[in-house]
Structure formats: structure tokens, C-alpha cells
CSV table of C-alpha atoms in Angstrom, one decimal:
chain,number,residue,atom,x,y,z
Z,1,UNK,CA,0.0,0.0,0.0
Z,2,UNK,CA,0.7,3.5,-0.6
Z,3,UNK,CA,2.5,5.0,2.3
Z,4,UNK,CA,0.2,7.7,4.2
Z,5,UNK,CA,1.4,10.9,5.8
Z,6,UNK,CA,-0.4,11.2,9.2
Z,7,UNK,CA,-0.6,13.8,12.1
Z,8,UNK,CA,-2.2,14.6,15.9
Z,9,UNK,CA,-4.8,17.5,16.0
Z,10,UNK,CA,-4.4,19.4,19.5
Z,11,UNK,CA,-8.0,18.5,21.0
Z,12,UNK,CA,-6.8,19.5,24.2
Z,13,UNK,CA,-5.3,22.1,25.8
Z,14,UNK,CA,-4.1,22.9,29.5
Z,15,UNK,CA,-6.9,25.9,29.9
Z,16,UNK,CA,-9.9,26.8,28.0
Z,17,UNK,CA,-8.6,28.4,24.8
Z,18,UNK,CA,-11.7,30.5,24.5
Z,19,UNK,CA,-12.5,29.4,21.3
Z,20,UNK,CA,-11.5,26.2,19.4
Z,21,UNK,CA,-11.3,27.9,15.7
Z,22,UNK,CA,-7.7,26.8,15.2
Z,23,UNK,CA,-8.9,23.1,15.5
Z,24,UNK,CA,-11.0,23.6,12.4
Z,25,UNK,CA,-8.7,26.0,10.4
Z,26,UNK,CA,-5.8,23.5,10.8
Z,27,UNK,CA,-8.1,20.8,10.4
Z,28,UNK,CA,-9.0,22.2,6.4
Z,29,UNK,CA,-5.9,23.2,5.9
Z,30,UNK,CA,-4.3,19.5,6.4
Z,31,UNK,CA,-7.5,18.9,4.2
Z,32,UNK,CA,-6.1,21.1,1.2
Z,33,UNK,CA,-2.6,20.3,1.8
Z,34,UNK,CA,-3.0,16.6,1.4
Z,35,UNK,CA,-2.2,15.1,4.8
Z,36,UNK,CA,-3.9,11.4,4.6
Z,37,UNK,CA,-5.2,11.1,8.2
Z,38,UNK,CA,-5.5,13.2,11.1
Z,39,UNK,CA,-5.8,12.1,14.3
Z,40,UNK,CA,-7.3,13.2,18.0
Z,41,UNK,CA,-6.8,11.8,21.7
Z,42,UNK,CA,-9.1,10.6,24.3
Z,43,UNK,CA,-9.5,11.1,27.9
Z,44,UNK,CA,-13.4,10.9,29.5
Z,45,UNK,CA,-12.3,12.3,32.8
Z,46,UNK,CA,-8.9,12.4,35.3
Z,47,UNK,CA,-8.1,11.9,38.5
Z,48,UNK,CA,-5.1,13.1,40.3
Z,49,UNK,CA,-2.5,10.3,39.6
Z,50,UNK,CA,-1.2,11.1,36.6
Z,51,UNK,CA,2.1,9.9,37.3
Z,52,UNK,CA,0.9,6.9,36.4
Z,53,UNK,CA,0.9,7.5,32.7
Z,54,UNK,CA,5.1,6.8,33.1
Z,55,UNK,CA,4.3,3.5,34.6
Z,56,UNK,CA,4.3,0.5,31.6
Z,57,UNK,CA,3.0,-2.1,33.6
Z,58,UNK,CA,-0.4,0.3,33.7
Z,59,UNK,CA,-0.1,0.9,30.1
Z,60,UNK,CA,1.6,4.0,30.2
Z,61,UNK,CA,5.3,4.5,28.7
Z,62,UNK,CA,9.1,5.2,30.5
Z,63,UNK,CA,9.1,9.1,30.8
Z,64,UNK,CA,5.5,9.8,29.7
Z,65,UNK,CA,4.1,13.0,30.9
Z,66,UNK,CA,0.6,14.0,30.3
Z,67,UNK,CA,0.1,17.4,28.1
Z,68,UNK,CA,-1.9,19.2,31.0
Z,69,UNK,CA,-3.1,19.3,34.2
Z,70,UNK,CA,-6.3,17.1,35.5
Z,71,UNK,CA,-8.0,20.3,34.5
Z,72,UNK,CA,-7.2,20.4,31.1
Z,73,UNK,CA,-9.5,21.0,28.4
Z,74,UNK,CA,-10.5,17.6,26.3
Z,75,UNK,CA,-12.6,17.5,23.6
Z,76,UNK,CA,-14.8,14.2,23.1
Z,77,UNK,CA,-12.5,12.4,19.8
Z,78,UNK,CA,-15.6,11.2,18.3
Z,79,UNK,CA,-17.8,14.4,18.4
Z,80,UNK,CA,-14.7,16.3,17.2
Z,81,UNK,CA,-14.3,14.0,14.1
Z,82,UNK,CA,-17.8,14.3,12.9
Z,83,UNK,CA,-17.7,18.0,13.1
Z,84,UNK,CA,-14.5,18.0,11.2
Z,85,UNK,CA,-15.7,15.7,8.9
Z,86,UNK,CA,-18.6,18.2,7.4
Z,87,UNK,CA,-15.9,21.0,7.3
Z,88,UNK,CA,-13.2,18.9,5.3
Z,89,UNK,CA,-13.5,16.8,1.7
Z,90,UNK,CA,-10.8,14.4,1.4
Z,91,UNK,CA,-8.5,13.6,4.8
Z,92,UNK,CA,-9.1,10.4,6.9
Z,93,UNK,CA,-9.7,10.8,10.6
Z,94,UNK,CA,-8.7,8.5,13.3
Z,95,UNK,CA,-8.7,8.3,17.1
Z,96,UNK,CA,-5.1,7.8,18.9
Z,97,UNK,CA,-6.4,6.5,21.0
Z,98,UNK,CA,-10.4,5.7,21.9
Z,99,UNK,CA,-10.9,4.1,25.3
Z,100,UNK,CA,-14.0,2.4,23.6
Z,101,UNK,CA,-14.3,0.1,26.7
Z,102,UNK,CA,-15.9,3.3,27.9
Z,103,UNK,CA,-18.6,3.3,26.1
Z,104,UNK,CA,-21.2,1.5,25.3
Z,105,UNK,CA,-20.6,-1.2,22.8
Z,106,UNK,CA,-24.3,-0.5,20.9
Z,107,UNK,CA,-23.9,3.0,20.9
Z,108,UNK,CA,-20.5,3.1,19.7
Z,109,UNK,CA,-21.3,0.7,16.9
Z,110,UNK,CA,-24.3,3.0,15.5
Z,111,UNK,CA,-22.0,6.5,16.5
Z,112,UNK,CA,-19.4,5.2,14.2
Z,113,UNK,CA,-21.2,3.4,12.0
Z,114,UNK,CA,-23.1,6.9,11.6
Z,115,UNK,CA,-19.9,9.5,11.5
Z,116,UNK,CA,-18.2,6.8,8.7
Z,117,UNK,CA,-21.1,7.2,6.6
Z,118,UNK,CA,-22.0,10.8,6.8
Z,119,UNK,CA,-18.3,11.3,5.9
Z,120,UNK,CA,-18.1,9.2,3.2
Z,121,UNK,CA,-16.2,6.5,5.0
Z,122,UNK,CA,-13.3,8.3,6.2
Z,123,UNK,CA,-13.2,7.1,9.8
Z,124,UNK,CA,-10.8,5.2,11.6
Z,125,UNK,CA,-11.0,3.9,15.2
Z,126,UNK,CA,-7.6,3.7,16.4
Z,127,UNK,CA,-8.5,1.7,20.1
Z,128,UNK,CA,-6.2,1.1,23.4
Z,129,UNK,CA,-7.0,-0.1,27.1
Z,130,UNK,CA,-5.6,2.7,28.7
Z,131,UNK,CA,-3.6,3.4,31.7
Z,132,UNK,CA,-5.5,5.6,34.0
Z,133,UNK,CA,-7.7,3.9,36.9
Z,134,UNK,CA,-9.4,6.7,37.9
Z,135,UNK,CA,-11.8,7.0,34.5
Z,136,UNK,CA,-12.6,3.3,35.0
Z,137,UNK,CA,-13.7,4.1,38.2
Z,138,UNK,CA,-15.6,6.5,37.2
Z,139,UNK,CA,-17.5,4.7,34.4
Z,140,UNK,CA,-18.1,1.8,36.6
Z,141,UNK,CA,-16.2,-0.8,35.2
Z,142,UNK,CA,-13.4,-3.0,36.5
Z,143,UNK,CA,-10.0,-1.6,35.5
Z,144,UNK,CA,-8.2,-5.1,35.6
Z,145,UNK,CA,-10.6,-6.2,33.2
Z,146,UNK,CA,-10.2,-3.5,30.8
Z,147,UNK,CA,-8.4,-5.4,28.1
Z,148,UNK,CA,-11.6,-7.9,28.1
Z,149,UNK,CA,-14.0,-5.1,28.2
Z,150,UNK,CA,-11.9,-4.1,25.2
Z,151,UNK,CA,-12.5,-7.4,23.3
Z,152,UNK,CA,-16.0,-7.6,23.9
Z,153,UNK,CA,-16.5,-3.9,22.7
Z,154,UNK,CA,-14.8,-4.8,19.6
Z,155,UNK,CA,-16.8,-8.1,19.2
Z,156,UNK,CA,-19.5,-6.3,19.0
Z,157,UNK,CA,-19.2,-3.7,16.8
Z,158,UNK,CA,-18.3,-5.6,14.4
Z,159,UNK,CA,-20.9,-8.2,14.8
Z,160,UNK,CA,-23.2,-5.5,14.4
Z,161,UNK,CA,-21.3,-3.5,11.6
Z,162,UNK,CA,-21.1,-6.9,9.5
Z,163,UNK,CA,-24.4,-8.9,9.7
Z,164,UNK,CA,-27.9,-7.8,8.3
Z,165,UNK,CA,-29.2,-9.7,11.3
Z,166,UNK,CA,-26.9,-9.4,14.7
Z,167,UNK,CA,-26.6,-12.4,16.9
Z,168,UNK,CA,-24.0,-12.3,20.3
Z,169,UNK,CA,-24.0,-14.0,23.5
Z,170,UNK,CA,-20.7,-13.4,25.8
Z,171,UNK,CA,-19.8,-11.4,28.7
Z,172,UNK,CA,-23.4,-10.5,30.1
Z,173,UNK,CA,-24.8,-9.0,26.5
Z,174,UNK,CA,-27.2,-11.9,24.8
Z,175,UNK,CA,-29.4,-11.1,21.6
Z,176,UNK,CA,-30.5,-12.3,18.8
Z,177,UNK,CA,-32.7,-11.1,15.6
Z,178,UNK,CA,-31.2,-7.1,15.8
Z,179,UNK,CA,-30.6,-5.1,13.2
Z,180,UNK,CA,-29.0,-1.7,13.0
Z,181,UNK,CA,-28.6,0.1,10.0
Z,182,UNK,CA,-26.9,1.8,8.6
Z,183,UNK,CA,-23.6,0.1,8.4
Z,184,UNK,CA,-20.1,1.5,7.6
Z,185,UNK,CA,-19.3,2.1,4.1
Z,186,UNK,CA,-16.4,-0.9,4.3
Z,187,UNK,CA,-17.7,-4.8,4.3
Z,188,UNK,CA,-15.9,-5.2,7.2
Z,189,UNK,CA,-16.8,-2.3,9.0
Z,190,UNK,CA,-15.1,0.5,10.6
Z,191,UNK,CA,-10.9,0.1,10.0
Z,192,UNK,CA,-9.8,-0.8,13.7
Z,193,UNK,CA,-6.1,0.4,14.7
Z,194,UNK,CA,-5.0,-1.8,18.0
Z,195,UNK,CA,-2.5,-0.3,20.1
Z,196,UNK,CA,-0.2,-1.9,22.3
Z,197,UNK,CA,3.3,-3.8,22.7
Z,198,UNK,CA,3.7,-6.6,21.4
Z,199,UNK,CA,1.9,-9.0,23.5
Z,200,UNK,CA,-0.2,-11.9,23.8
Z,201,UNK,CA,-3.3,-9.9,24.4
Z,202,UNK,CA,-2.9,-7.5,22.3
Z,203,UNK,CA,-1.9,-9.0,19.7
Z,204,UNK,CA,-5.1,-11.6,19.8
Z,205,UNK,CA,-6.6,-8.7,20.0
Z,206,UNK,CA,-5.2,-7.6,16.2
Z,207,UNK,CA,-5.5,-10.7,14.9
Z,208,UNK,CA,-9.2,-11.0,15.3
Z,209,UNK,CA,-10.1,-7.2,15.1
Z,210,UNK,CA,-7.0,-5.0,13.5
Z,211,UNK,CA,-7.1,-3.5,10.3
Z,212,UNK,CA,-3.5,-1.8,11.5
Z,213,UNK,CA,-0.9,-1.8,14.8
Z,214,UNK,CA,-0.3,1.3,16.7
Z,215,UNK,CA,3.1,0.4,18.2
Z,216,UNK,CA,3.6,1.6,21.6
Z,217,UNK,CA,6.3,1.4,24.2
Z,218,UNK,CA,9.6,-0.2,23.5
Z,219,UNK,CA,8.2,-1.6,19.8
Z,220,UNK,CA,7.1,1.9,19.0
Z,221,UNK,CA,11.2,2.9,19.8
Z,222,UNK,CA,12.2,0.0,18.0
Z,223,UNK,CA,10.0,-0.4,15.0
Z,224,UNK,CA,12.0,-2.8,12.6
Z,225,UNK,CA,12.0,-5.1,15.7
Z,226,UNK,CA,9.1,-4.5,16.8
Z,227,UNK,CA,7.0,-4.9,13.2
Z,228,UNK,CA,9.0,-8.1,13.0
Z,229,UNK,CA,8.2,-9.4,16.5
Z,230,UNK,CA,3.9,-8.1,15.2
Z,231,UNK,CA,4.4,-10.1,12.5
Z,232,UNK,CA,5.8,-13.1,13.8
Z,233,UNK,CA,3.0,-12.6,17.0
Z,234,UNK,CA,0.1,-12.0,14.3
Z,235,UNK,CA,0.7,-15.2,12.0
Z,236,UNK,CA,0.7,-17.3,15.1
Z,237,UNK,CA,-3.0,-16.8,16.0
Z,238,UNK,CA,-3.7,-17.2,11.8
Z,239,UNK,CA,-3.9,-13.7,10.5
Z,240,UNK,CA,-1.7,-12.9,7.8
Z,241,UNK,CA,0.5,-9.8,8.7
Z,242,UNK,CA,0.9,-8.1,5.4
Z,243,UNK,CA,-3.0,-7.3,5.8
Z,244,UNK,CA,-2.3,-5.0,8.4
Z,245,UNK,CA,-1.1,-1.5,8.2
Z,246,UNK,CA,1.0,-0.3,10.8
Z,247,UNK,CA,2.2,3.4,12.4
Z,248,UNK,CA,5.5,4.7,12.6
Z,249,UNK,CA,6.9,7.7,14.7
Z,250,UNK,CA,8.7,10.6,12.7
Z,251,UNK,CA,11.3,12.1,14.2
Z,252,UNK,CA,11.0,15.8,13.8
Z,253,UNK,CA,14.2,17.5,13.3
Z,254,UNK,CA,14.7,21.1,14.2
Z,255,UNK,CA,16.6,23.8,11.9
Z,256,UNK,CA,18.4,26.3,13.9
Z,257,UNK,CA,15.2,29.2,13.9
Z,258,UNK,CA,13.3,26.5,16.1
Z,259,UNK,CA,11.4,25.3,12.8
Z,260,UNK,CA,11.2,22.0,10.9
Z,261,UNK,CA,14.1,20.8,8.8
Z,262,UNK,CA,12.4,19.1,6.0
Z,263,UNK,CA,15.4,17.7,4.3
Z,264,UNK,CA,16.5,16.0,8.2
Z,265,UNK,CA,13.3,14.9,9.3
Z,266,UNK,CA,12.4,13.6,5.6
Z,267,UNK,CA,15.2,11.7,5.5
Z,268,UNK,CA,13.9,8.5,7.8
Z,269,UNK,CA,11.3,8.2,5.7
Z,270,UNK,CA,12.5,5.6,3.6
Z,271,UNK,CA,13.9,3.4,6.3
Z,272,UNK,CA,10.2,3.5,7.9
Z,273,UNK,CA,8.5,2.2,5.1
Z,274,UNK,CA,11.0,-0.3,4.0
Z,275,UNK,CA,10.6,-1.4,7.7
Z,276,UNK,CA,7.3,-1.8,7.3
Z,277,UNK,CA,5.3,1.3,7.8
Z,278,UNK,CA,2.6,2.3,6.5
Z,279,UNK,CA,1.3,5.5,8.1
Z,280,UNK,CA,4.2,7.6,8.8
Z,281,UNK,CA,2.7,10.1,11.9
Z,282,UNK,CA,4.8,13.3,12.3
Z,283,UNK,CA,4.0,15.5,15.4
Z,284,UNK,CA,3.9,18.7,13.5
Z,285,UNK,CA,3.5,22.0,14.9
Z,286,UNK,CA,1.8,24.8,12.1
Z,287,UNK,CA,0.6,28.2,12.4
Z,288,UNK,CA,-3.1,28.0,14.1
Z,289,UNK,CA,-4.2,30.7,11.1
Z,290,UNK,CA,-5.5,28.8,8.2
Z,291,UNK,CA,-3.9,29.9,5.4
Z,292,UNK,CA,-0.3,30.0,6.8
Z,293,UNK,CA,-0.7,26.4,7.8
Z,294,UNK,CA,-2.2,25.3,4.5
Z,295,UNK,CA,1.4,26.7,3.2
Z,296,UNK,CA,3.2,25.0,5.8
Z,297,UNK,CA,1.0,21.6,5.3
Z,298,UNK,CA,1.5,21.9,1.6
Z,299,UNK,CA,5.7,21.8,1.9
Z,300,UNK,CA,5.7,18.7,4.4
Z,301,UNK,CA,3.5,17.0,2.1
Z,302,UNK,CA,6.0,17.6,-1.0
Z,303,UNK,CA,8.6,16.6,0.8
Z,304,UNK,CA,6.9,13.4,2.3
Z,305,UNK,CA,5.5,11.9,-1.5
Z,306,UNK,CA,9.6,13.4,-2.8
Z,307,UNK,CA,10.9,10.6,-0.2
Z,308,UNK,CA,8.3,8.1,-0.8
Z,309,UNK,CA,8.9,8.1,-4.5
């Protein structure tokens, strides 16, 4: 597949930014530019450990800080992509990540199923356990089960994104004869992006559900190894691995003004994708005015489809 140029849109900040404008005018003018996907986090609600999120054997990652305060502003991902998806033509959105275990595995089948549509099918539900007890809590839901809640919420989207005539008995939830319509504009339903390390869990989990890997941890820092050691992982529960797309980190490189060296940062490209990626996420910073960051968006894209050539 074609190699896709992919990048976060700030859904969050530490105070209320008065107005969230910039979110759409950078959203169109990735839109313009030609950025392939965009993508937004998620975070319900916080409590007051977030020192946790440095703690891997929660979920978090070695080092990892949290952008603001339990205070900050967070937009709902969801709500934000289907906004942004009536004011844009052409770019993909995703989620990176959704708790979905938060929601409601009905609802969240029909809210995607609806935004995938209504956009022309350019969602993507990128999909994680998490690492923060404190929203689990909150929702109700046992946090050392949050990988099975996970499962089951996955189960049954796409039992109900893929069948005329829904049928599912497992963890509590039994029905038969439903129907809920529409469904997303892919057979298959909406693309699914696991996240995680390499795994057992997780990467049963992208076997059965994964249309891609969000790498995370030490095979997000490693990701030759690490897409070899998804591969290898993936094939043993009997999913071929070249089905799956798969994210890779871009290294932004700094010129000496403070602002991105395209020739330096463009230059791992190639080493990504012959590794194996296939969505190459860059955490680019542009000008919050719209047509300043079109420009910007415009000469990182060049660059990007000049190394990808």
C-alpha cells in the first residue's frame, strides 16, 4: 500500500482556549494540503495520579508526561471527528487512541457506524485499554478487566457492523434477531487500529479485530523489531500480517530558527517504510491561522510523497 502521511490535531489544551477555531482552520488546511489522516486523543475524565501514565505495567510508557493538568480541556474524539468531517473533503480521521471500553458497545457501533457514513467512510477507530484507573472508576467498570471489556466492545461492533441480522452471546450481553442500519461504508466495518506492545493480548486482539498496529512502548522505539516481532505474533493466532497497516513515529528535526528541517526529518522516511510502515505520523507544529498552515501543510507533504517516490 501506498505509504500515508499522518498527524495529531491538538483536541486539548491545559486551559480553556476560549475558542476552538484553530482546530477547524488547521483541520482544512491539512485537508487542502493533502495530509492522509488526522488524528485526535481521548481522555473521559482524570483523576489526580497522573504519574501513572510513566508506569508501563499500567499501560503507560518510560518518561511519559501528560500534556496538561487534570484540569485540562479535552474534547470528546468522536464528536470532534464528525464535526470536522462536514468542514473537510478528502482527509481520513482516526482516534489515537479511543478508550472504547468506555462506552457502550451499541452505541458506539451506531456513532461510528453513523460519522463513517456521513463522511463518506473516512473514519478510523484507532483503540487502546488505557492506563488511568481513575476513569474506570468513574464509568463503573473494573480496571483489571479493561483489556476484556476491550474485546468484547470490539466483538461487538463488528458483529453488528457486518451482519444484516446481529446475533451475540458473551460477557453478560445476549441477543439475537437485531438489526441496526446503517452500516459503515467498508464490508468489514469501521478500519480498527490496535494499540499496544507486542503481546499476547494484544496482539489476539489484532489478529481478530486489527485492520492496523499502533506500536507503543519499546516496539514503538524499536520499530523494525518491533513490526517483525507483530508479525511473527500475528501469524501465530492465523492472521496474515501483510493485511495490516501499521504506524510509525517521525522524528521531527529542528533547523536552527526553532522550525522543521524538512530535508532532516524527511530523511527516515525511507527506512520506515522499508521497515514496514505504512502511516508515517509526524508531530507537526503549524501556524493556528489557516492559510499560513495550508502553506506550511503543503511543503511537508511535498517533501513526504519526494521521499516516498
Amino acid at each position: 500500500m501506498q505509504p500515508q502521511l499522518s498527524t495529531g490535531l491538538r483536541s486539548f489544551t491545559p486551559e480553556d482556549p476560549g475558542s476552538w477555531q484553530h482546530l477547524i482552520d488547521v483541520a482544512q488546511a491539512a485537508d487542502e494540503a493533502g495530509v492522509d489522516r488526522l488524528t485526535v486523543s481521548d481522555h473521559v475524565a482524570f483523576g489526580e495520579q497522573l504519574e501513572d501514565y510513566a508506569r508501563p505495567e499500567l499501560g503507560g510508557q518510560i518518561g511519559g508526561v501528560q500534556p496538561t493538568s487534570p484540569d485540562g480541556y479535552w474534547l470528546d474524539p468522536l464528536t470532534v471527528i464528525a464535526h470536522l468531517t462536514s468542514v473537510t473533503t478528502r482527509v481520513r480521521f482516526g482516534t489515537n487512541i479511543l478508550l472504547a471500553a468506555l462506552r457502550r458497545p451499541l452505541v458506539l457501533a451506531k456513532v461510528g457506524a453513523t460519522i463513517d457514513v456521513l463522511s463518506g467512510g473516512r473514519l478510523d477507530i484507532g483503540v487502546g485499554i488505557g492506563w488511568q484507573l481513575a476513569e474506570y472508576q468513574a464509568a463503573g467498570l473494573p480496571y483489571n478487566r479493561r483489556g476484556r471489556l476491550l474485546d468484547h466492545t470490539l466483538e461487538l461492533c463488528q458483529t453488528l457492523w457486518r451482519n444484516r441480522v446481529a446475533a451475540y452471546d458473551a460477557e453478560g450481553v445476549t441477543f439475537s434477531n437485531v438489526h441496526q442500519m446503517p452500516k459503515p461504508v467498508l464490508p468489514g466495518g469501521v478500519p480498527i487500529w490496535v494499540s499496544g506492545t507486542v503481546n499476547p493480548r494484544a496482539m489476539r486482539r489484532l489478529a481478530r479485530h486489527g485492520s492496523g498496529w499502533i506500536p507503543w512502548g519499546p516496539d514503538a522505539a524499536d520499530i523494525p523489531g518491533g513490526i517483525e516481532r507483530m508479525r511473527e505474533a500475528v501469524a501465530g493466532f492465523g492472521r496474515d500480517p501483510a493485511e495490516l497497516g501499521v504506524v510509525g513515529r517521525l522524528q521531527i528535526v529542528q533547523d536552527d530558527a526553532g522550525g522543521i528541517d524538512l530535508e532532516a526529518t524527511m530523511a527516515a522516511v525511507p527506512d520506515l517504510v522499508a521497515a514496514g510502515v505504512t502511516d508515517v505520523r509526524g508531530g507537526f507544529r503549524v501556524t493556528e491561522e489557516r492559510e499560513a498552515a495550508t502553506e506550511e501543510f503543503s511543503a511537508i507533504v511535498e517533501a513526504f510523497r519526494a521521499a516516498t517516490s
